[in-house]
PDB file of C-alpha atoms in Angstrom:
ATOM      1  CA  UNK S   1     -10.665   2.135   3.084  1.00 80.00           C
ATOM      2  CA  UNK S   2     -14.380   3.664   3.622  1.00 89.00           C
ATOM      3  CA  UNK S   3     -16.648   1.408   5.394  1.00 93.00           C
ATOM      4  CA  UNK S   4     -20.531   2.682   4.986  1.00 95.00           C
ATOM      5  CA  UNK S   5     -23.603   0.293   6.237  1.00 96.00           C
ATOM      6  CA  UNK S   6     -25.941  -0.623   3.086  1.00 95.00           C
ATOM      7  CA  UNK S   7     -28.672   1.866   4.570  1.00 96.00           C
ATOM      8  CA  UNK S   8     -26.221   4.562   4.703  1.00 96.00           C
ATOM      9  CA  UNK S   9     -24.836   4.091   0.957  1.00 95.00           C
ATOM     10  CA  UNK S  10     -28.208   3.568  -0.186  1.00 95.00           C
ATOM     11  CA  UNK S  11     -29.085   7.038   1.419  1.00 97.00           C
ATOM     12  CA  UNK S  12     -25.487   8.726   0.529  1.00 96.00           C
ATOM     13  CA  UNK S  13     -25.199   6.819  -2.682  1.00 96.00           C
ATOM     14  CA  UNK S  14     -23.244  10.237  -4.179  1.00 95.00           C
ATOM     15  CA  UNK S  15     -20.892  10.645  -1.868  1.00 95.00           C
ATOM     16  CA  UNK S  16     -21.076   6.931  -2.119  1.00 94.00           C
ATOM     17  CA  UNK S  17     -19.655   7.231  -5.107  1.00 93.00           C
ATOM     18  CA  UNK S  18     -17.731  10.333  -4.838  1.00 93.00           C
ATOM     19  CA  UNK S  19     -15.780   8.696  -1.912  1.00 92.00           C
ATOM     20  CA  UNK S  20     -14.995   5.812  -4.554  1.00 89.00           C
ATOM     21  CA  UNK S  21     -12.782   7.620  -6.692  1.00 87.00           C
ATOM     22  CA  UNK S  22     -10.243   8.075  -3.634  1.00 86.00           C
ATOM     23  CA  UNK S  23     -10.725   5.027  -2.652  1.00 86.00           C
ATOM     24  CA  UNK S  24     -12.212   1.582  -2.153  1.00 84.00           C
ATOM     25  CA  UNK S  25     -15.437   1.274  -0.298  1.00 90.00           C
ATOM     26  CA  UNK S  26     -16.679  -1.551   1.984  1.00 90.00           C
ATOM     27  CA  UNK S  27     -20.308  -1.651   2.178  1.00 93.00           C
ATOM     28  CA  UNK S  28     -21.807  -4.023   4.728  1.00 93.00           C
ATOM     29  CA  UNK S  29     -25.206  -5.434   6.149  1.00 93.00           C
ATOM     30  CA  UNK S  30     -25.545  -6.020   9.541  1.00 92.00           C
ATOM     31  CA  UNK S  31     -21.818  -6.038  10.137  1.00 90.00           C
ATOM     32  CA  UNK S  32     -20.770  -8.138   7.468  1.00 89.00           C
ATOM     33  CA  UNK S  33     -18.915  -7.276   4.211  1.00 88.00           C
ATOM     34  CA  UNK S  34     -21.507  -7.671   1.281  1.00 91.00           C
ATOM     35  CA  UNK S  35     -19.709  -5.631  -1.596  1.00 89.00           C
ATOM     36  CA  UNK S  36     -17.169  -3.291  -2.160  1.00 84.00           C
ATOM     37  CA  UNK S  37     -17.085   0.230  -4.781  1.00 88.00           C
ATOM     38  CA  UNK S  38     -14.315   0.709  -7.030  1.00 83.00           C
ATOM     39  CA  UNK S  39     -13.778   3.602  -9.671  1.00 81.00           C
ATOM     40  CA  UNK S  40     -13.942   2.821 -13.002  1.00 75.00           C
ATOM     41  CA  UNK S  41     -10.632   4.043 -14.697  1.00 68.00           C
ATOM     42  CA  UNK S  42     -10.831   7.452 -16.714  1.00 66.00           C
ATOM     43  CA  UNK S  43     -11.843   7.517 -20.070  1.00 61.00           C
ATOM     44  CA  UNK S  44      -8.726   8.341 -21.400  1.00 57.00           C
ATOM     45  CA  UNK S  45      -7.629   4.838 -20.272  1.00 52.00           C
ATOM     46  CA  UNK S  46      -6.438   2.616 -23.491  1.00 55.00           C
ATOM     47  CA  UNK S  47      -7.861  -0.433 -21.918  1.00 60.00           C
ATOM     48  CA  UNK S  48     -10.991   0.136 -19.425  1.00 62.00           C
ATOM     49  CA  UNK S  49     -11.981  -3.663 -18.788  1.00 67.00           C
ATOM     50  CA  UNK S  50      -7.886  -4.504 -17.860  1.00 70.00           C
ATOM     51  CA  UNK S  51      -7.414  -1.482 -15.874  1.00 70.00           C
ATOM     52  CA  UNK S  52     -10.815  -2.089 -13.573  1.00 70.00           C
ATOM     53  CA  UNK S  53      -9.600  -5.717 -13.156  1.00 72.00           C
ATOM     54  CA  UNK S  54      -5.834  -4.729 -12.740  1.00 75.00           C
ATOM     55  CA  UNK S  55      -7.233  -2.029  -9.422  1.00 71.00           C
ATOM     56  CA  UNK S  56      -9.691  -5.080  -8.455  1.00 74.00           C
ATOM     57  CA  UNK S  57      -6.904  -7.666  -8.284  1.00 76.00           C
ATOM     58  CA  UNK S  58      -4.861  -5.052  -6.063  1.00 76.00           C
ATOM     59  CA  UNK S  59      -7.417  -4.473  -4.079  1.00 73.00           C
ATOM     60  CA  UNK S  60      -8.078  -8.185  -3.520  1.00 73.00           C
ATOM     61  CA  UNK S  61      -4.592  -8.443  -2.437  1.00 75.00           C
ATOM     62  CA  UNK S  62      -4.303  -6.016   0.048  1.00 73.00           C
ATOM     63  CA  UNK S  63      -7.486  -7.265   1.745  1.00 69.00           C
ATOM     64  CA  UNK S  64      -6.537 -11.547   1.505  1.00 69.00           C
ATOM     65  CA  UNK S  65      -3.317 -12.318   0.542  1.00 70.00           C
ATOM     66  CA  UNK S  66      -2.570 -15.447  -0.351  1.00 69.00           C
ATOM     67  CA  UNK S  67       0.058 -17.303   1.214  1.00 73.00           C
ATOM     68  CA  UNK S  68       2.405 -20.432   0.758  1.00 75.00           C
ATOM     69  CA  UNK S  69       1.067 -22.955  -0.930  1.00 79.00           C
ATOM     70  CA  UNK S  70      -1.942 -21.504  -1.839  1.00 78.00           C
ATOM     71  CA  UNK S  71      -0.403 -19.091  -3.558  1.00 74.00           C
ATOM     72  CA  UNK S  72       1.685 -20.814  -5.607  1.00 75.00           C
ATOM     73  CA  UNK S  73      -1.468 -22.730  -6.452  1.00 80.00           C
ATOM     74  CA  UNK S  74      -3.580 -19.798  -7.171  1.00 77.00           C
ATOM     75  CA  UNK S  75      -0.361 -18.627  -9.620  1.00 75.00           C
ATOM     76  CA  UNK S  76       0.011 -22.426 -11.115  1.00 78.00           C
ATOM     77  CA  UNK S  77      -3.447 -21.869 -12.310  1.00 80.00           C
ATOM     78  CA  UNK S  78      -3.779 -18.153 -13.624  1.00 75.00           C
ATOM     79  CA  UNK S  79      -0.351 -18.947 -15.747  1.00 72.00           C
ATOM     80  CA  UNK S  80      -1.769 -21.891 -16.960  1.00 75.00           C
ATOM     81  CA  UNK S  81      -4.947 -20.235 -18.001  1.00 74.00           C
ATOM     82  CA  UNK S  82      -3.206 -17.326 -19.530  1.00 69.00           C
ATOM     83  CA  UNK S  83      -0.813 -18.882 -20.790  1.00 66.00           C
ATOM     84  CA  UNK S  84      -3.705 -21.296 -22.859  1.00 71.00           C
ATOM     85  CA  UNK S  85      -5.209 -18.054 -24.145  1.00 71.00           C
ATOM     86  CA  UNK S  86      -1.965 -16.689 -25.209  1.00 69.00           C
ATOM     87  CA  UNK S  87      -0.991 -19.819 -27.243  1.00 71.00           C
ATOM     88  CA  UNK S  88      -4.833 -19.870 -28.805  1.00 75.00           C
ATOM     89  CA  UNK S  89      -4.087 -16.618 -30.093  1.00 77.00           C
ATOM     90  CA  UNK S  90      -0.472 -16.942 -31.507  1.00 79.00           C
ATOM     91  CA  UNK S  91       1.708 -14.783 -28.094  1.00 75.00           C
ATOM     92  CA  UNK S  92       5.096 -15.685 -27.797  1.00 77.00           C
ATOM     93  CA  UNK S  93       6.850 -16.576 -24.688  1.00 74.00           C
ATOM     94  CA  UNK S  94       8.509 -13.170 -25.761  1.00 80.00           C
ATOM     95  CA  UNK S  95       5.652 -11.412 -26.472  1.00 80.00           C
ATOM     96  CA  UNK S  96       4.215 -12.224 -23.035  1.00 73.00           C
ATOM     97  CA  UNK S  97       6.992 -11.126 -21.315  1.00 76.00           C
ATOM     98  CA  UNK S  98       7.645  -7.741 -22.778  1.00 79.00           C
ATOM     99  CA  UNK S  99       3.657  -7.398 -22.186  1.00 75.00           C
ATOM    100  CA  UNK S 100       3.702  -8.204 -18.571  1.00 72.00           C
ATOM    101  CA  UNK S 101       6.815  -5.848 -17.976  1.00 77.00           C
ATOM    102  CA  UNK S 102       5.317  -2.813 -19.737  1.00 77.00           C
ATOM    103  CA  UNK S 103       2.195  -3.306 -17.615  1.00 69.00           C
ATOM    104  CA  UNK S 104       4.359  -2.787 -14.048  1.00 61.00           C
TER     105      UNK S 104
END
């Protein structure tokens, strides 16, 4: 991963962003981590919003993953929260299943 200070992606914001679509950039302020830049997928992607949060979440997981308990946890509640919005709108244990395989 590309680490830049804010100064120097404020005055390299192109290859800022050129740098982004290789890979993940770290951008701190006086040492610390303050955001990161991510590409947005192409636009021939069927879903743009899913992919962005699908390279987000990997990203989040290579830089803090979670461990024991806390990640069973952190699990618990995503299932429970999708698994709330898939009942609200009719999904089948099925359906949610064949989704989450043809996503991997």
């Amino acid at each position: 991963m590309q680490t830049m200070t804010s100064l120097e992606a404020q005055n390299r914001f192109g290859e800022m962003i050129d740098t982004s679509q290789r890979e993940p950039v770290l951008i701190t302020r006086r040492g610390r981590p303050v955001s990161f830049v991510i590409s947005a997928p192409s636009r021939g992607a069927a879903n743009g919003s899913q992919a962005s949060l699908l390279h987000f979440m990997k990203l989040v997981a290579e830089l803090a993953p979670l461990r024991g308990t806390e990640a069973a946890d952190a699990y618990t509640a995503y299932a429970a929260k999708i698994g709330n919005k898939a009942e609200a709108e009719g999904l089948t244990e099925e359906q949610i299943t064949a989704l989450v395989r043809a996503t991997r």
